[in-house]
XYZ file of C-alpha atoms in Angstrom:
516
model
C 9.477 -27.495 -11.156
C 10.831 -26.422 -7.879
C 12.640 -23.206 -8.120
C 15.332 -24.533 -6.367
C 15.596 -27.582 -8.549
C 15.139 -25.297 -11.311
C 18.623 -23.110 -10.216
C 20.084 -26.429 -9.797
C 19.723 -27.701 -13.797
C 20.283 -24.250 -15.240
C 23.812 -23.732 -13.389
C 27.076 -25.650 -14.009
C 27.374 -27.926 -11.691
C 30.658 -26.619 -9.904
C 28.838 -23.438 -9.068
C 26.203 -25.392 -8.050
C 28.266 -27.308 -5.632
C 30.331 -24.258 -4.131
C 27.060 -22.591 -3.620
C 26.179 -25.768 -1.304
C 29.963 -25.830 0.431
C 29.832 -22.339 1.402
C 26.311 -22.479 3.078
C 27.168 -25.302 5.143
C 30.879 -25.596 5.648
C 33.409 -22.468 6.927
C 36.247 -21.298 5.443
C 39.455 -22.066 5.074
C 38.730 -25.158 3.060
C 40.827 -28.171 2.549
C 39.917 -30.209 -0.376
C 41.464 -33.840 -0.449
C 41.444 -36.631 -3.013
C 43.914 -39.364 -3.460
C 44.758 -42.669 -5.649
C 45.772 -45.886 -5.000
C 49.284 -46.214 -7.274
C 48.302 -49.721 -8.312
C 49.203 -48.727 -12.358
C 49.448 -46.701 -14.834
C 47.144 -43.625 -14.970
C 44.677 -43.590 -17.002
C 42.196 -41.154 -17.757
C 39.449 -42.628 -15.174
C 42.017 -42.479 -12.344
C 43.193 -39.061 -13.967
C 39.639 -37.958 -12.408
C 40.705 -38.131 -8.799
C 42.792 -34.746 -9.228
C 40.781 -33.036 -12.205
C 37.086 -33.286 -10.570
C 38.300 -31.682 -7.105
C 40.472 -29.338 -8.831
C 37.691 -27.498 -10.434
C 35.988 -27.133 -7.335
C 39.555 -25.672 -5.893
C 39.762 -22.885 -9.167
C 36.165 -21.806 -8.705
C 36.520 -21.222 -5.091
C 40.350 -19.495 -5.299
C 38.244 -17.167 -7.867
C 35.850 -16.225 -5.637
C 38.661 -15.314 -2.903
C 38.616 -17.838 -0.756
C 41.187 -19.953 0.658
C 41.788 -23.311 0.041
C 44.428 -26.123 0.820
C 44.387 -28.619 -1.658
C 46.152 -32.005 -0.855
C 46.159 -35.056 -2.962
C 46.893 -38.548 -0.565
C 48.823 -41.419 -2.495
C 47.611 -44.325 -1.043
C 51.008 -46.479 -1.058
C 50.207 -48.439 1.985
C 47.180 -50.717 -0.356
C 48.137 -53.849 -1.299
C 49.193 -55.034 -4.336
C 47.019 -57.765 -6.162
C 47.596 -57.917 -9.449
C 49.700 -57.106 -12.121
C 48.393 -54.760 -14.575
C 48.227 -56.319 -18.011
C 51.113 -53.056 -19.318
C 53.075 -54.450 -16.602
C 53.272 -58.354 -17.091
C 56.579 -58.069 -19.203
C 57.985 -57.682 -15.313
C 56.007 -60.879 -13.574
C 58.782 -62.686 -12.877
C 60.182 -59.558 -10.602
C 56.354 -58.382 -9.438
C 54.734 -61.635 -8.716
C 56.585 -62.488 -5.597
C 55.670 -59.278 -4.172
C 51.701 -59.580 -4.347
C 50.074 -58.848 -1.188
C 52.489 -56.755 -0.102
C 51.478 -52.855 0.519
C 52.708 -51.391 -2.548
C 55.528 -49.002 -1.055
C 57.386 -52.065 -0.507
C 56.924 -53.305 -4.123
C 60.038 -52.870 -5.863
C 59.987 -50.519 -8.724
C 60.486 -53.113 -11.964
C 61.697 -49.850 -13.927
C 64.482 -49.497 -11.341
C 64.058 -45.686 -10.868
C 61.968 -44.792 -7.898
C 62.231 -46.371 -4.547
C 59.376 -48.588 -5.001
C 56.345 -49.714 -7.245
C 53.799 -47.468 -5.260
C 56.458 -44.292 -5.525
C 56.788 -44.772 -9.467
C 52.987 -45.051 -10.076
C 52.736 -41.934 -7.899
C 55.139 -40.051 -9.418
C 53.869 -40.780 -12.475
C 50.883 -39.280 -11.677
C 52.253 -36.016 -10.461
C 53.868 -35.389 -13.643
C 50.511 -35.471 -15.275
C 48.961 -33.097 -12.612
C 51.309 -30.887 -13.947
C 50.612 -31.246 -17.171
C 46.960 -30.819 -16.300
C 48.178 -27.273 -14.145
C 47.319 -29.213 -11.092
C 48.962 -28.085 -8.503
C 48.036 -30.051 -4.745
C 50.201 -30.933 -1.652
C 51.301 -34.812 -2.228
C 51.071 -36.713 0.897
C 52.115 -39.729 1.033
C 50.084 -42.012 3.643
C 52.590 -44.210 3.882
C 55.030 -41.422 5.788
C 51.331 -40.394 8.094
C 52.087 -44.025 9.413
C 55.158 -43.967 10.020
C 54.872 -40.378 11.699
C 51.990 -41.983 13.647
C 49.252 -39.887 12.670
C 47.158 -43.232 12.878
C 48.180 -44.398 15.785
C 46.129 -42.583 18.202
C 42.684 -43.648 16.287
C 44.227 -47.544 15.679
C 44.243 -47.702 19.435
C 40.904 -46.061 19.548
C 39.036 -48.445 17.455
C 41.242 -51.837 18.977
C 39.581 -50.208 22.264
C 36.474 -49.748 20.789
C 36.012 -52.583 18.859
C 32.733 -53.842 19.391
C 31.502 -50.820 19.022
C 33.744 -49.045 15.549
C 32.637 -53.259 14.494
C 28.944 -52.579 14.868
C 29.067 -48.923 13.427
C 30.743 -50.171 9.907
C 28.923 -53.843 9.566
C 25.589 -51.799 9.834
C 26.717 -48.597 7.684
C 27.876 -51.356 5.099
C 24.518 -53.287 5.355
C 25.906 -56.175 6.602
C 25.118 -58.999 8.704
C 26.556 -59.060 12.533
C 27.170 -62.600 12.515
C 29.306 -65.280 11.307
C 32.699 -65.406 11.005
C 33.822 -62.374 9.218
C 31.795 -60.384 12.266
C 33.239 -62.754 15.091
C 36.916 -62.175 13.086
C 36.772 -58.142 12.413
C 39.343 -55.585 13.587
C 40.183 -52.565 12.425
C 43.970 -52.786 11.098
C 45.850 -55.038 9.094
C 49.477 -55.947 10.420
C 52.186 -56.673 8.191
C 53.448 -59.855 8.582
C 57.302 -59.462 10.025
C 58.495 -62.265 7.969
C 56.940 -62.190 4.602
C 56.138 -58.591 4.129
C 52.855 -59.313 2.844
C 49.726 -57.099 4.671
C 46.413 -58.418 2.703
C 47.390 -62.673 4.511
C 47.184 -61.076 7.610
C 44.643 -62.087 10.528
C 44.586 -60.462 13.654
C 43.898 -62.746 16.448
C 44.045 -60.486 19.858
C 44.559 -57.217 21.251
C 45.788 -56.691 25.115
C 45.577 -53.066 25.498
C 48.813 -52.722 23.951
C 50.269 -55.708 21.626
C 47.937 -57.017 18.849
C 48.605 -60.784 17.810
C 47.864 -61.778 14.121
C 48.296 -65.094 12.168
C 49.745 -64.800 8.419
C 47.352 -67.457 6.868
C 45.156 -66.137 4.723
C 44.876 -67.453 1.202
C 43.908 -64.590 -1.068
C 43.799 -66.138 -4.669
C 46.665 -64.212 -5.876
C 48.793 -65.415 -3.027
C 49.148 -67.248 0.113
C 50.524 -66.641 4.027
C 53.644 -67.593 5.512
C 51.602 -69.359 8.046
C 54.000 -67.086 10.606
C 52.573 -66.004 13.775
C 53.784 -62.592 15.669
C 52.953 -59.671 17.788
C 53.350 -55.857 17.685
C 52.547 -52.496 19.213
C 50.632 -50.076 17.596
C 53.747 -47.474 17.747
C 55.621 -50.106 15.966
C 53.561 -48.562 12.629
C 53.475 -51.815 11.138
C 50.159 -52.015 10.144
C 47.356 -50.176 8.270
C 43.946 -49.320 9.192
C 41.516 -50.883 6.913
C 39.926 -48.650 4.305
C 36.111 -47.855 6.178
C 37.738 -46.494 9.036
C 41.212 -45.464 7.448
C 39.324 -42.857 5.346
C 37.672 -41.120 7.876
C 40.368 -40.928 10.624
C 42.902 -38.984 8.043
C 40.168 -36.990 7.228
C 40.181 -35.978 10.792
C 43.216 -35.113 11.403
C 44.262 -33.562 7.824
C 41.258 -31.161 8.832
C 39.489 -32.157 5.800
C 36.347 -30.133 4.612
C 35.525 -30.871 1.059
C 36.234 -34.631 -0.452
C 34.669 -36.188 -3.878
C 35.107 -40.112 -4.621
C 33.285 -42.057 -7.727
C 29.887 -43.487 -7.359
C 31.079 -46.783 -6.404
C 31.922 -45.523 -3.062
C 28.421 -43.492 -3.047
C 26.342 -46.473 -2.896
C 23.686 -47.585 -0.456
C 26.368 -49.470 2.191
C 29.086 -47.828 0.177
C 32.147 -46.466 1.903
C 31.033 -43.606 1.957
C 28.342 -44.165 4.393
C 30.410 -46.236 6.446
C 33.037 -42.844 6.861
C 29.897 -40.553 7.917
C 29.075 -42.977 10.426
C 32.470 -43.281 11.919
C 33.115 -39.442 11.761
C 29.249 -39.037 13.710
C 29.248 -41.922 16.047
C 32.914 -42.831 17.085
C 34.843 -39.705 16.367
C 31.910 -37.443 17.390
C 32.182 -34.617 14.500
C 30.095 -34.128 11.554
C 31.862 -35.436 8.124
C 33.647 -33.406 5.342
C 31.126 -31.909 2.548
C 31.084 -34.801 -0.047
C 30.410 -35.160 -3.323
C 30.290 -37.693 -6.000
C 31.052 -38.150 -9.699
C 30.449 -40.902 -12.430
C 33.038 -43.244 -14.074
C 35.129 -42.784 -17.130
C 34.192 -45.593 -19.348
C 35.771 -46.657 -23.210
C 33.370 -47.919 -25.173
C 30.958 -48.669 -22.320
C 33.267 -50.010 -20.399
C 34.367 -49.041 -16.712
C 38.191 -48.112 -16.684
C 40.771 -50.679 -14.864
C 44.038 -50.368 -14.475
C 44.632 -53.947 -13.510
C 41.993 -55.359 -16.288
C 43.743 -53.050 -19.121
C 40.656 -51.007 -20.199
C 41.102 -47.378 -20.687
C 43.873 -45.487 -22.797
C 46.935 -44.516 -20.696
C 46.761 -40.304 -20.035
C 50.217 -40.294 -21.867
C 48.319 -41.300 -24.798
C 45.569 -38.987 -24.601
C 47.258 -35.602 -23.862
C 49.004 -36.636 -27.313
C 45.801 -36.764 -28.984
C 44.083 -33.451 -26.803
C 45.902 -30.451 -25.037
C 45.362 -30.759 -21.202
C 43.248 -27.763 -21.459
C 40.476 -29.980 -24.009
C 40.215 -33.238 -21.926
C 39.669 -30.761 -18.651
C 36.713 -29.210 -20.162
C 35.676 -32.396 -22.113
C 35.298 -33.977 -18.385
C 34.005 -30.102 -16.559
C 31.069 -29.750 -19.588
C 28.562 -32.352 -18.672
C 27.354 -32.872 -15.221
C 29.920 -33.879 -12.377
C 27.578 -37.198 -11.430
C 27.721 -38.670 -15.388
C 29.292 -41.224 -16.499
C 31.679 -39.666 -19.519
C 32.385 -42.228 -22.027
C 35.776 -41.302 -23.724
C 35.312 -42.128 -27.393
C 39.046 -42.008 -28.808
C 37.912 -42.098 -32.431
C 39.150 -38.466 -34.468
C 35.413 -37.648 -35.649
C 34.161 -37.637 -31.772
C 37.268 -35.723 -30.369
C 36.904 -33.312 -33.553
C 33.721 -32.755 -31.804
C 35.165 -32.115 -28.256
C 37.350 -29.972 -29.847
C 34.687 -27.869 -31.711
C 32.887 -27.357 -28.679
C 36.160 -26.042 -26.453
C 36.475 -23.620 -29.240
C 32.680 -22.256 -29.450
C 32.939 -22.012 -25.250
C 36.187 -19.450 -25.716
C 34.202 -16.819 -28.072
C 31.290 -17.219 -25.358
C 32.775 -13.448 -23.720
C 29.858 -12.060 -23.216
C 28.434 -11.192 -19.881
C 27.445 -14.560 -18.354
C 23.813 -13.377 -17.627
C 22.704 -12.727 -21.233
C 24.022 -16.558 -21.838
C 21.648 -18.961 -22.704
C 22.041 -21.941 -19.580
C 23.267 -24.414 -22.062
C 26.330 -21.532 -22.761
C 26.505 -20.329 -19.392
C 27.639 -24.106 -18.635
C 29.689 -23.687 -21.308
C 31.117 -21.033 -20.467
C 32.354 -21.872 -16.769
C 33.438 -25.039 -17.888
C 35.847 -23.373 -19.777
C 36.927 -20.679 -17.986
C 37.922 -23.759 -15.277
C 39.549 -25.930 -17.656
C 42.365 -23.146 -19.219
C 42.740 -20.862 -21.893
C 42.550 -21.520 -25.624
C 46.248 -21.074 -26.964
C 45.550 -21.260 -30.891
C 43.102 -18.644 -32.650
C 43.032 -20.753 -35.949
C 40.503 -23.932 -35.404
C 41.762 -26.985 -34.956
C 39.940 -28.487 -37.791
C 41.315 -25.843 -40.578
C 44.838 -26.212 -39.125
C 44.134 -30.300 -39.682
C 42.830 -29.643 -43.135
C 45.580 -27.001 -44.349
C 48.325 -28.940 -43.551
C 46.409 -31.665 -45.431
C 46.579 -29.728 -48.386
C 50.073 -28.087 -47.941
C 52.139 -30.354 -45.468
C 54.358 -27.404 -44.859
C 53.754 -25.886 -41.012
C 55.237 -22.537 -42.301
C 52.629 -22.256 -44.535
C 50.070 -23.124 -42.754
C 51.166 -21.007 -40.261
C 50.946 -18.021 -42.638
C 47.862 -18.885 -44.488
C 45.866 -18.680 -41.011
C 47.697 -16.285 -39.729
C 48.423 -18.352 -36.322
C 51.880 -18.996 -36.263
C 51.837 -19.203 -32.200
C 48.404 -21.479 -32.358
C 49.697 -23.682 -35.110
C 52.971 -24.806 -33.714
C 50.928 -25.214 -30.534
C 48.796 -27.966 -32.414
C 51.581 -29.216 -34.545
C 52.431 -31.789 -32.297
C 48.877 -33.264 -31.485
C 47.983 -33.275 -35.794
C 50.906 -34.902 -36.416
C 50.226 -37.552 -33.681
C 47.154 -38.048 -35.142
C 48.467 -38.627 -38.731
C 51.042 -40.466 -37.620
C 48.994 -42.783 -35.522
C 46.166 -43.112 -37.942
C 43.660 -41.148 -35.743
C 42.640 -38.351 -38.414
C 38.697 -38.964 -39.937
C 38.751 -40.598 -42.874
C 37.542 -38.138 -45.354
C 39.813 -35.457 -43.453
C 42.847 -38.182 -44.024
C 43.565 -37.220 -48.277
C 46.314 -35.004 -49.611
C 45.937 -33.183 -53.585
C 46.078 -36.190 -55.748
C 44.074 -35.359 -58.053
C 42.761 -38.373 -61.059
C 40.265 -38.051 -63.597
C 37.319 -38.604 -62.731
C 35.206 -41.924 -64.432
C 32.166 -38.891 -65.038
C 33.405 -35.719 -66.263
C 30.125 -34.152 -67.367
C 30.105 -30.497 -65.400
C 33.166 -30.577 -64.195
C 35.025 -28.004 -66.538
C 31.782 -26.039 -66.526
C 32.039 -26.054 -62.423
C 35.680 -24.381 -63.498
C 34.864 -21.814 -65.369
C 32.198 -20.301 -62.963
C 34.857 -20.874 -60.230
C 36.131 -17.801 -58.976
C 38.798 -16.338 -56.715
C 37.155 -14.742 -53.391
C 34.370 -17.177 -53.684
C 33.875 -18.502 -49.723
C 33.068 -21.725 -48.738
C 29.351 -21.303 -48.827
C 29.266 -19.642 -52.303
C 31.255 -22.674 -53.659
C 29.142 -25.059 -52.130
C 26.106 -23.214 -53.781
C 28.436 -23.331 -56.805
C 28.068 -27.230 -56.395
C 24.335 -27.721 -56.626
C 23.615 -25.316 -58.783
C 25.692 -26.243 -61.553
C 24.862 -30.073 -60.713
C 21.127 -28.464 -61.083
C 21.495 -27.031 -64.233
C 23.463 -29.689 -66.509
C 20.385 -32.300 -64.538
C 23.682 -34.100 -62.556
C 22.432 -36.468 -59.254
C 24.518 -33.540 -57.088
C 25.978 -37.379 -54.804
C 27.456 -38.223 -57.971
C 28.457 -34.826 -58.662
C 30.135 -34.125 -55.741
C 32.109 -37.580 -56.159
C 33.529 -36.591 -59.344
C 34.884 -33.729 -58.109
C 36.528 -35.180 -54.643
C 38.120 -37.450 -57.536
C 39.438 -35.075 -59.542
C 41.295 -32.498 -56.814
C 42.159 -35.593 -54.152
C 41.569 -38.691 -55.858
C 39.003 -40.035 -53.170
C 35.025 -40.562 -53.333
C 34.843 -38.306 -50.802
C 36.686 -35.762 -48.079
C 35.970 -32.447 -46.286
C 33.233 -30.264 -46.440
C 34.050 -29.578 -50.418
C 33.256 -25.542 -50.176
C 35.546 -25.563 -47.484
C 38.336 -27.685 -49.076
C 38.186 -25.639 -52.037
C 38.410 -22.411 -50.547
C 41.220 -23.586 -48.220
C 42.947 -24.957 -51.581
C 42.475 -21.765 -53.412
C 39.689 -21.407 -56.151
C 42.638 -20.425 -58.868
C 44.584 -23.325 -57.776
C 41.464 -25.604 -58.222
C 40.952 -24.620 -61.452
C 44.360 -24.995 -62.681
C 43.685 -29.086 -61.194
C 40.095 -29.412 -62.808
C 41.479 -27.876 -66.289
C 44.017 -30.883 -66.903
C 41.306 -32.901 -67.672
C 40.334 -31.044 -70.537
């Protein structure tokens, strides 16, 4: 393997990245992302701030300086209602196809639909301990940051037409070539921006037509003309992109592998930036989808759990390195089911004791290991899984706190266990409490008693187990069944050494000796 290529699958992939960004791009940096407010967020559109912000915290700890500013893209247009939303269709649907900042907000607390969605997603940045500048590019229009490259391309538009037809891999004919221009006027009557045609441009007034049918809504049929300093209009997204990039001074943007595609927008910005703005692009870089159960998030479709949701069921801190772990260009498939995010959990936990110096790491740890120190410290000491299984066995928090000797860590998990209780998200054999029934097979199980002994750990009592099971010739499956019967009154649970020691050997042999 090429050493190179060898550096590149050993390493995390954010160092690998910030390697590349500093030996081609000069400091200061500017990292952008942005989201179109068309929903909730969910934990797919969550991405847009958590992928760049890694690359932010690993460059800030190497020294350098770095802007990081996160565009709401409140200008788009809306075009559907998002299945959470269609309680409100009576007050959304006669706004569709207009750009979302001049949606009204159905919840009737932020000046408009696009503001609420984007709001909504700052509070969650926060949560996250993502920290950008919020612009909105609704306010660049109106403070004309556009307006100098709108005229540009309206000037230029044979030539900004040929550059993004061929970048996009499309043909330069027919009527979509013959109709193209680069902005989309808002229609002065209707409001609506996505049933708008452009029909001229003079050197200073465009013309449009507002007849467009777009399946979720229809034109005016109005006709009208405006000036480009009348910032009533929006460049369209393959030259939009690029243009703010320019003058925000961008240096370093990521975007999902939809937009990294052969013809992809992607391409079409690196064009425009080389051949009609005459500068070389931003650094880019990609990453994969978020998908549930196989299945691409959508915020209009309904697919994904809302982040709300999730950050009850993981601290922040766990669904940062559950997304920083595997490699940046993955798809991660979010499987909200306890046993898998017991899993994520374990595996935040192992990366916190990895303290050693990073060199003597094995590259699977190493990985590990900056994943973590990206995604934010570990505020319990107890594991997650014996503070789940204590207060099982107890249901008293003070207790538990005690017994693990954790009181800050426990009441820092208390609220995510008892979401998961509460919500029916706990494992099945970790979802019991002591119940404890007499067995249908009692052969061994007072003998398992008496050789029970205080001190014994987890391991020693599982030993316990098979070896008595061993010597009174008991099929240890059946074994181990009468037991989970007699202390919880279930087939099965936890680990049974460890739910035993947790319990208390003396305390398990005061519930095994009733049956006498």
């Amino acid at each position: 393997m090429d050493q190179k290529v060898q550096e590149k699958v050993s390493e995390h992939w954010v160092s690998v990245l910030v390697k590349e960004i500093i030996s081609s791009t000069k400091p200061p940096f500017t990292v952008a992302s942005g989201i179109t407010t068309s929903g909730p967020t969910h934990i797919g559109t969550a991405s847009e701030f958590i992928y760049p912000n890694a690359i932010v915290t690993y460059l800030k700890n190497k020294g350098y300086d770095v802007r990081f500013i996160f565009i709401g893209d409140i200008m788009d247009a809306f075009d559907a209602i998002p299945k959470p939303l269609e309680k409100y269709k009576d007050k959304l649907e006669p706004h569709l196809g207009k750009p979302l900042v001049h949606v009204p907000d159905p919840m009737g607390c932020h000046e408009s639909y696009g503001d609420h969605f984007l709001a909504e997603a700052v509070g969650l940045m926060e949560k996250f301990k993502v920290y950008p500048e919020i612009i909105k590019n609704s306010d660049l229009y109106k403070q004309g940051f556009y307006d100098k490259y709108a005229t540009l391309y309206l000037k230029q538009r044979d030539k900004v037409r040929d550059v993004v037809f061929e970048s996009s891999l499309r043909e330069k004919k027919g009527k979509e070539y013959e109709n193209w221009y680069p902005i989309a006027p808002i229609c002065e009557k209707c409001g609506r921006i996505s049933t708008c045609t452009v029909t001229g441009f003079d050197g200073e007034y465009y013309t449009y037509k507002c007849d467009k049918d777009v399946e979720y809504t229809k034109g005016c049929g109005y006709e009208g003309k405006a000036k480009i300093s009348d910032h009533n209009y929006k460049l369209i997204w393959r030259v939009e992109w690029p243009s703010r990039q320019d003058f925000l001074k961008v240096t370093i943007e990521g975007f999902g592998k939809d937009h990294a595609t052969r013809g992809g927008s992607a391409d079409t910005a690196s064009a425009v930036h080389r051949l009609i703005l005459g500068r070389e692009p931003p650094f880019y870089y990609r990453y994969g989808f978020f998908l549930l159960g196989g299945k691409k998030y959508s915020k209009s479709k309904g697919i994904g759990l809302d982040v709300n949701t999730v950050i009850k069921l993981m601290p922040p801190s766990v669904i940062k390195y559950f997304i920083y772990r595997a490699d940046s260009q993955e798809d991660k498939n979010f499987d909200p089911t306890g046993q898998n995010m017991l899993l994520i959990y374990e595996d935040y936990e192992y990366a916190s004791t990895l303290t050693q110096p990073i060199e003597s790491l094995s590259r699977a740890d190493r990985k590990k290991r900056i994943a973590y120190e990206i995604s934010g410290e570990r505020q319990w000491k107890a594991k997650y899984l014996d503070v789940l299984l204590h207060y099982q066995i107890y249901r008293d928090w003070e207790k538990v706190k005690t017994i693990l000797n954790d009181r800050e860590g426990v009441e820092y998990l208390k609220p995510f266990i008892q979401y998961w209780i509460e919500n029916n998200f706990v494992p099945e054999e970790y979802s019991f409490s002591i119940n404890p029934k007499k067995p249908e097979d009692m052969k061994g199980v007072i003998e398992f008693a008496d050789k029970l002994k205080e001190g014994m750990d987890q391991l020693e009592i599982h030993n316990l187990v098979f070896d008595t099971a061993k010597s009174l010739n008991i099929e240890p499956k059946m074994f181990f069944k009468s037991l989970y019967t007699a202390i919880i009154g279930k087939d099965k649970g936890p680990k049974l050494g460890k739910l035993i020691a947790a319990i208390g050997p003396t305390r398990v042999k005061e519930i095994l000796y009733q049956f006498k």
